[in-house]
Amino acid sequence: MIRIAVISGKGGTGKTMVTSALADTNTSRQILADCDVDAANLELMLSAKKLTKEPFHGLDVARIDPEICVSCGICSNSCAFDAIIIEEGLFSVSPIHCEGCGLCAHLCPEGAVVMQRRICGEIYTSTTGCGPLVHARLFPGSGTSGLLVHEVKKRALTIDPSAEMLLVDGPPGIGCPLISTISGMHAVLIVTEPSVSALHDLKRVVTVCRRFDPRILILINRFDLLEEITNEIEVYAAEEGIPIVGRIPFDPAVVQAVRKGIPVTRMDSPASKALSTVWERIRSEL
């Protein structure tokens, strides 16, 4: 199974739009995964219908039993995250601040602190016209997005072992969610745009990707808005030996497709025509 992740150095470059278009034009048997767990919206572009929902358990959270606690203060003095709250002489744990390290439970001489499982999000499997989709939602304030991405990928790989392709809509940036996404991928398609910030972040994400050794490809979205920066991106790609597999023009039809909840490749437009050839270019590069 070929594994491809569509990522970006910054948000707003059109990554999900490109992923949905690739999913729509790919004719081989495929599995889809949305690993942008902080803002998963590939389901909106593919009219997904949820089939299953599972709770996602992230890091454990500490809980202090007031019946056992003797208010010695050892846990409060040792907590590096200031997660221990003291009100009217009673000790409790703030779930928002607790990082689940377990030090307080280890140090408590009375055994009053226990670690409990914490639900940090939900994982879904859905059906779409382009194939099965695994996606998730991380609850606000939860900080285990990298672990949730790993769970999404693991479930996607078990849905249909006979599939030829795993197509992943990855997160923007260079943090833990991206690292978890690109781990084990055969190729990454970086979607960028002609802006100073996008070029800067493109260089950063390429640096991160090279530590995992996937095949790196670049697609320039809205390339005709600022051709001077587009030229700089092309020069950078040539210097780094990274193929550019597509140049998508600015096209109001993309906004119309998003509003309708359909891939732009189902409309007759300049962006649709440009995207329809990207898959074959990716295949030739792989």
Tab-separated table of C-alpha atoms in Angstrom:
chain	number	residue	atom	x	y	z
A	1	MET	CA	0.000	0.000	0.000
A	2	ILE	CA	1.395	3.381	-1.036
A	3	ARG	CA	1.091	5.988	1.724
A	4	ILE	CA	0.875	9.658	0.757
A	5	ALA	CA	0.325	12.609	3.106
A	6	VAL	CA	-0.790	16.051	1.942
A	7	ILE	CA	0.692	18.650	4.290
A	8	SER	CA	1.584	22.340	4.425
A	9	GLY	CA	4.009	24.572	6.238
A	10	LYS	CA	1.227	26.987	7.231
A	11	GLY	CA	-2.540	26.950	7.410
A	12	GLY	CA	-4.781	28.286	4.655
A	13	THR	CA	-2.816	27.069	1.638
A	14	GLY	CA	-5.658	24.836	0.384
A	15	LYS	CA	-4.369	21.505	1.680
A	16	THR	CA	-7.787	19.937	2.296
A	17	MET	CA	-9.096	21.188	-1.029
A	18	VAL	CA	-6.183	19.452	-2.754
A	19	THR	CA	-6.646	16.245	-0.733
A	20	SER	CA	-10.327	16.009	-1.635
A	21	ALA	CA	-9.513	16.622	-5.296
A	22	LEU	CA	-6.866	13.881	-5.297
A	23	ALA	CA	-9.262	11.498	-3.573
A	24	ASP	CA	-11.880	12.270	-6.214
A	25	THR	CA	-9.569	11.752	-9.200
A	26	ASN	CA	-7.744	8.666	-7.934
A	27	THR	CA	-9.199	5.556	-9.555
A	28	SER	CA	-7.382	2.960	-7.452
A	29	ARG	CA	-8.733	1.406	-4.258
A	30	GLN	CA	-7.932	3.819	-1.456
A	31	ILE	CA	-8.351	4.621	2.227
A	32	LEU	CA	-8.630	8.211	3.432
A	33	ALA	CA	-7.464	9.604	6.764
A	34	ASP	CA	-7.796	13.119	8.151
A	35	CYS	CA	-4.876	13.659	10.513
A	36	ASP	CA	-5.513	17.370	11.039
A	37	VAL	CA	-7.191	16.412	14.310
A	38	ASP	CA	-7.295	19.966	15.690
A	39	ALA	CA	-9.458	21.086	12.747
A	40	ALA	CA	-10.519	18.026	10.744
A	41	ASN	CA	-12.759	19.036	7.832
A	42	LEU	CA	-12.064	16.605	4.999
A	43	GLU	CA	-15.419	15.018	5.837
A	44	LEU	CA	-17.148	18.249	4.797
A	45	MET	CA	-15.611	18.135	1.323
A	46	LEU	CA	-16.537	14.492	0.734
A	47	SER	CA	-20.063	14.407	2.234
A	48	ALA	CA	-18.965	11.749	4.706
A	49	LYS	CA	-21.518	9.666	6.604
A	50	LYS	CA	-20.355	8.545	10.051
A	51	LEU	CA	-20.475	4.826	10.749
A	52	THR	CA	-18.712	4.474	14.100
A	53	LYS	CA	-17.563	6.688	16.975
A	54	GLU	CA	-15.019	5.748	19.642
A	55	PRO	CA	-13.664	7.719	22.598
A	56	PHE	CA	-9.973	8.572	22.463
A	57	HIS	CA	-8.093	8.243	25.727
A	58	GLY	CA	-5.044	10.474	25.954
A	59	LEU	CA	-2.735	10.924	28.925
A	60	ASP	CA	-4.041	9.935	32.328
A	61	VAL	CA	-5.154	12.586	34.797
A	62	ALA	CA	-4.494	12.578	38.535
A	63	ARG	CA	-7.288	12.524	41.126
A	64	ILE	CA	-6.944	13.065	44.874
A	65	ASP	CA	-9.237	11.098	47.175
A	66	PRO	CA	-10.272	13.598	49.894
A	67	GLU	CA	-11.106	10.743	52.267
A	68	ILE	CA	-7.502	9.542	52.246
A	69	CYS	CA	-5.594	12.822	51.729
A	70	VAL	CA	-3.995	14.230	54.900
A	71	SER	CA	-3.079	17.579	53.263
A	72	CYS	CA	0.650	17.054	53.653
A	73	GLY	CA	1.349	19.168	50.548
A	74	ILE	CA	3.969	16.859	49.017
A	75	CYS	CA	2.025	16.626	45.745
A	76	SER	CA	1.533	20.384	45.511
A	77	ASN	CA	5.190	21.149	46.209
A	78	SER	CA	6.356	18.594	43.622
A	79	CYS	CA	3.988	19.403	40.737
A	80	ALA	CA	5.857	21.220	37.964
A	81	PHE	CA	2.610	22.178	36.235
A	82	ASP	CA	0.851	23.842	39.204
A	83	ALA	CA	-2.031	21.423	38.728
A	84	ILE	CA	-2.742	20.954	42.454
A	85	ILE	CA	-5.480	23.267	43.761
A	86	ILE	CA	-5.860	24.072	47.467
A	87	GLU	CA	-9.233	25.369	48.591
A	88	GLU	CA	-10.141	25.636	52.263
A	89	GLY	CA	-7.367	23.230	53.121
A	90	LEU	CA	-8.549	20.570	50.673
A	91	PHE	CA	-6.286	19.405	47.828
A	92	SER	CA	-7.636	18.635	44.329
A	93	VAL	CA	-6.329	18.407	40.787
A	94	SER	CA	-7.068	20.772	37.890
A	95	PRO	CA	-7.611	18.461	34.870
A	96	ILE	CA	-6.737	21.282	32.475
A	97	HIS	CA	-3.291	21.792	34.001
A	98	CYS	CA	-2.488	18.141	34.791
A	99	GLU	CA	-0.046	16.621	32.276
A	100	GLY	CA	-0.512	13.065	33.517
A	101	CYS	CA	3.117	12.542	34.540
A	102	GLY	CA	2.116	10.563	37.646
A	103	LEU	CA	4.739	12.066	39.980
A	104	CYS	CA	2.152	13.065	42.579
A	105	ALA	CA	0.773	9.512	42.714
A	106	HIS	CA	4.296	8.138	43.068
A	107	LEU	CA	5.231	10.497	45.911
A	108	CYS	CA	2.003	10.489	47.942
A	109	PRO	CA	2.792	8.625	51.201
A	110	GLU	CA	-0.887	7.911	51.874
A	111	GLY	CA	-1.788	6.606	48.428
A	112	ALA	CA	-4.435	9.304	48.093
A	113	VAL	CA	-3.541	10.155	44.474
A	114	VAL	CA	-4.612	7.812	41.697
A	115	MET	CA	-4.214	8.120	37.917
A	116	GLN	CA	-7.382	7.815	35.853
A	117	ARG	CA	-7.984	7.503	32.108
A	118	ARG	CA	-9.028	10.738	30.463
A	119	ILE	CA	-11.159	11.040	27.322
A	120	CYS	CA	-9.473	13.651	25.111
A	121	GLY	CA	-11.369	13.271	21.856
A	122	GLU	CA	-13.298	11.018	19.509
A	123	ILE	CA	-12.309	8.852	16.543
A	124	TYR	CA	-14.732	8.254	13.679
A	125	THR	CA	-14.960	5.965	10.687
A	126	SER	CA	-17.097	7.212	7.827
A	127	THR	CA	-18.073	6.270	4.325
A	128	THR	CA	-17.561	8.565	1.326
A	129	GLY	CA	-17.924	8.284	-2.414
A	130	CYS	CA	-14.136	8.101	-2.633
A	131	GLY	CA	-13.571	5.343	-0.085
A	132	PRO	CA	-13.611	4.822	3.695
A	133	LEU	CA	-12.484	7.749	5.837
A	134	VAL	CA	-10.985	7.726	9.339
A	135	HIS	CA	-11.022	11.066	11.135
A	136	ALA	CA	-11.100	12.451	14.649
A	137	ARG	CA	-11.869	15.404	16.866
A	138	LEU	CA	-9.569	16.508	19.662
A	139	PHE	CA	-11.404	18.114	22.546
A	140	PRO	CA	-10.451	21.773	23.250
A	141	GLY	CA	-7.571	22.043	25.698
A	142	SER	CA	-6.294	18.519	25.085
A	143	GLY	CA	-2.618	18.333	24.208
A	144	THR	CA	-2.193	14.832	22.835
A	145	SER	CA	-2.750	15.556	19.149
A	146	GLY	CA	0.304	13.552	18.054
A	147	LEU	CA	-1.004	10.439	19.804
A	148	LEU	CA	-4.460	10.924	18.282
A	149	VAL	CA	-2.926	11.214	14.800
A	150	HIS	CA	-1.153	7.903	15.415
A	151	GLU	CA	-4.460	6.270	16.371
A	152	VAL	CA	-6.182	7.623	13.240
A	153	LYS	CA	-3.443	6.207	10.999
A	154	LYS	CA	-3.439	2.865	12.807
A	155	ARG	CA	-7.193	2.452	12.330
A	156	ALA	CA	-7.025	3.530	8.693
A	157	LEU	CA	-4.428	0.892	7.881
A	158	THR	CA	-6.624	-1.880	9.276
A	159	ILE	CA	-9.838	-0.978	7.415
A	160	ASP	CA	-8.941	-2.472	4.042
A	161	PRO	CA	-5.574	-4.268	3.803
A	162	SER	CA	-6.158	-4.835	0.067
A	163	ALA	CA	-6.301	-1.096	-0.689
A	164	GLU	CA	-3.610	0.267	-2.981
A	165	MET	CA	-3.404	3.739	-1.457
A	166	LEU	CA	-3.563	5.504	1.905
A	167	LEU	CA	-4.218	9.206	1.291
A	168	VAL	CA	-3.788	11.379	4.374
A	169	ASP	CA	-4.913	14.963	4.879
A	170	GLY	CA	-2.218	16.119	7.275
A	171	PRO	CA	-1.905	19.116	9.594
A	172	PRO	CA	-0.094	22.381	8.902
A	173	GLY	CA	3.103	23.375	10.676
A	174	ILE	CA	6.052	21.377	11.981
A	175	GLY	CA	4.840	20.226	15.400
A	176	CYS	CA	3.958	16.826	16.881
A	177	PRO	CA	0.856	16.278	14.689
A	178	LEU	CA	2.944	16.702	11.536
A	179	ILE	CA	5.723	14.436	12.795
A	180	SER	CA	3.201	11.746	13.693
A	181	THR	CA	1.551	12.152	10.272
A	182	ILE	CA	4.633	11.845	8.066
A	183	SER	CA	6.148	8.964	10.032
A	184	GLY	CA	5.916	5.872	7.848
A	185	MET	CA	4.766	7.766	4.745
A	186	HIS	CA	6.246	6.920	1.359
A	187	ALA	CA	5.646	10.440	0.031
A	188	VAL	CA	4.524	13.862	1.201
A	189	LEU	CA	2.876	16.469	-0.992
A	190	ILE	CA	3.525	19.927	0.400
A	191	VAL	CA	0.882	22.465	-0.622
A	192	THR	CA	2.216	26.006	-0.616
A	193	GLU	CA	1.231	29.414	-1.986
A	194	PRO	CA	3.058	32.521	-3.260
A	195	SER	CA	3.545	34.489	-0.058
A	196	VAL	CA	6.587	35.350	2.011
A	197	SER	CA	5.293	33.447	5.049
A	198	ALA	CA	4.374	30.383	2.972
A	199	LEU	CA	7.843	30.227	1.415
A	200	HIS	CA	9.458	30.551	4.832
A	201	ASP	CA	7.293	27.779	6.279
A	202	LEU	CA	7.783	25.614	3.200
A	203	LYS	CA	11.509	25.572	3.902
A	204	ARG	CA	10.907	24.636	7.544
A	205	VAL	CA	8.569	21.749	6.754
A	206	VAL	CA	10.954	20.401	4.095
A	207	THR	CA	13.705	20.336	6.731
A	208	VAL	CA	11.489	18.313	9.076
A	209	CYS	CA	10.329	15.916	6.355
A	210	ARG	CA	13.858	15.071	5.299
A	211	ARG	CA	14.518	13.565	8.716
A	212	PHE	CA	11.937	10.877	7.871
A	213	ASP	CA	13.117	10.303	4.293
A	214	PRO	CA	9.820	10.290	2.342
A	215	ARG	CA	9.628	11.349	-1.302
A	216	ILE	CA	8.947	15.097	-1.139
A	217	LEU	CA	6.743	16.796	-3.744
A	218	ILE	CA	5.472	20.375	-3.985
A	219	LEU	CA	2.226	21.813	-5.311
A	220	ILE	CA	1.790	25.591	-5.654
A	221	ASN	CA	-1.773	26.765	-5.081
A	222	ARG	CA	-2.968	30.165	-6.379
A	223	PHE	CA	0.364	30.429	-8.183
A	224	ASP	CA	-0.756	33.373	-10.336
A	225	LEU	CA	-1.487	35.769	-7.456
A	226	LEU	CA	2.135	36.788	-6.980
A	227	GLU	CA	4.373	35.379	-9.671
A	228	GLU	CA	7.500	36.900	-8.139
A	229	ILE	CA	7.165	34.665	-5.058
A	230	THR	CA	6.093	31.744	-7.242
A	231	ASN	CA	9.395	32.104	-9.075
A	232	GLU	CA	11.246	32.067	-5.758
A	233	ILE	CA	9.447	28.846	-4.774
A	234	GLU	CA	10.377	27.271	-8.102
A	235	VAL	CA	14.025	28.293	-7.711
A	236	TYR	CA	14.094	26.884	-4.169
A	237	ALA	CA	12.508	23.609	-5.331
A	238	ALA	CA	15.047	23.289	-8.146
A	239	GLU	CA	17.971	23.929	-5.794
A	240	GLU	CA	16.655	21.310	-3.358
A	241	GLY	CA	15.860	18.789	-6.085
A	242	ILE	CA	12.143	18.705	-5.180
A	243	PRO	CA	9.695	18.151	-8.073
A	244	ILE	CA	6.764	20.551	-8.493
A	245	VAL	CA	3.821	18.373	-9.525
A	246	GLY	CA	1.242	21.098	-9.992
A	247	ARG	CA	0.498	24.813	-10.261
A	248	ILE	CA	-3.108	25.631	-9.423
A	249	PRO	CA	-4.471	29.033	-10.538
A	250	PHE	CA	-6.625	31.252	-8.358
A	251	ASP	CA	-10.182	30.218	-9.107
A	252	PRO	CA	-13.474	31.418	-7.508
A	253	ALA	CA	-14.917	27.999	-8.341
A	254	VAL	CA	-12.908	26.576	-5.443
A	255	VAL	CA	-14.950	28.659	-2.989
A	256	GLN	CA	-18.158	27.524	-4.678
A	257	ALA	CA	-17.079	23.878	-4.363
A	258	VAL	CA	-16.299	24.324	-0.662
A	259	ARG	CA	-19.723	25.875	-0.091
A	260	LYS	CA	-21.376	22.942	-1.860
A	261	GLY	CA	-19.281	20.412	0.048
A	262	ILE	CA	-17.854	18.757	-3.065
A	263	PRO	CA	-14.328	18.344	-4.497
A	264	VAL	CA	-13.507	21.088	-6.968
A	265	THR	CA	-12.667	18.421	-9.558
A	266	ARG	CA	-16.419	17.872	-9.976
A	267	MET	CA	-16.735	21.358	-11.456
A	268	ASP	CA	-15.568	22.651	-14.820
A	269	SER	CA	-13.008	25.285	-13.891
A	270	PRO	CA	-9.317	26.187	-14.346
A	271	ALA	CA	-8.426	24.831	-10.886
A	272	SER	CA	-10.274	21.595	-11.608
A	273	LYS	CA	-8.412	21.088	-14.860
A	274	ALA	CA	-5.058	21.764	-13.216
A	275	LEU	CA	-5.780	19.375	-10.329
A	276	SER	CA	-6.971	16.598	-12.639
A	277	THR	CA	-3.418	16.112	-13.907
A	278	VAL	CA	-1.695	16.160	-10.499
A	279	TRP	CA	-2.366	12.511	-9.670
A	280	GLU	CA	-0.609	11.258	-12.797
A	281	ARG	CA	2.364	13.479	-12.063
A	282	ILE	CA	2.543	12.123	-8.525
A	283	ARG	CA	2.382	8.547	-9.836
A	284	SER	CA	5.174	9.224	-12.315
A	285	GLU	CA	7.344	10.647	-9.512
A	286	LEU	CA	6.725	7.614	-7.311
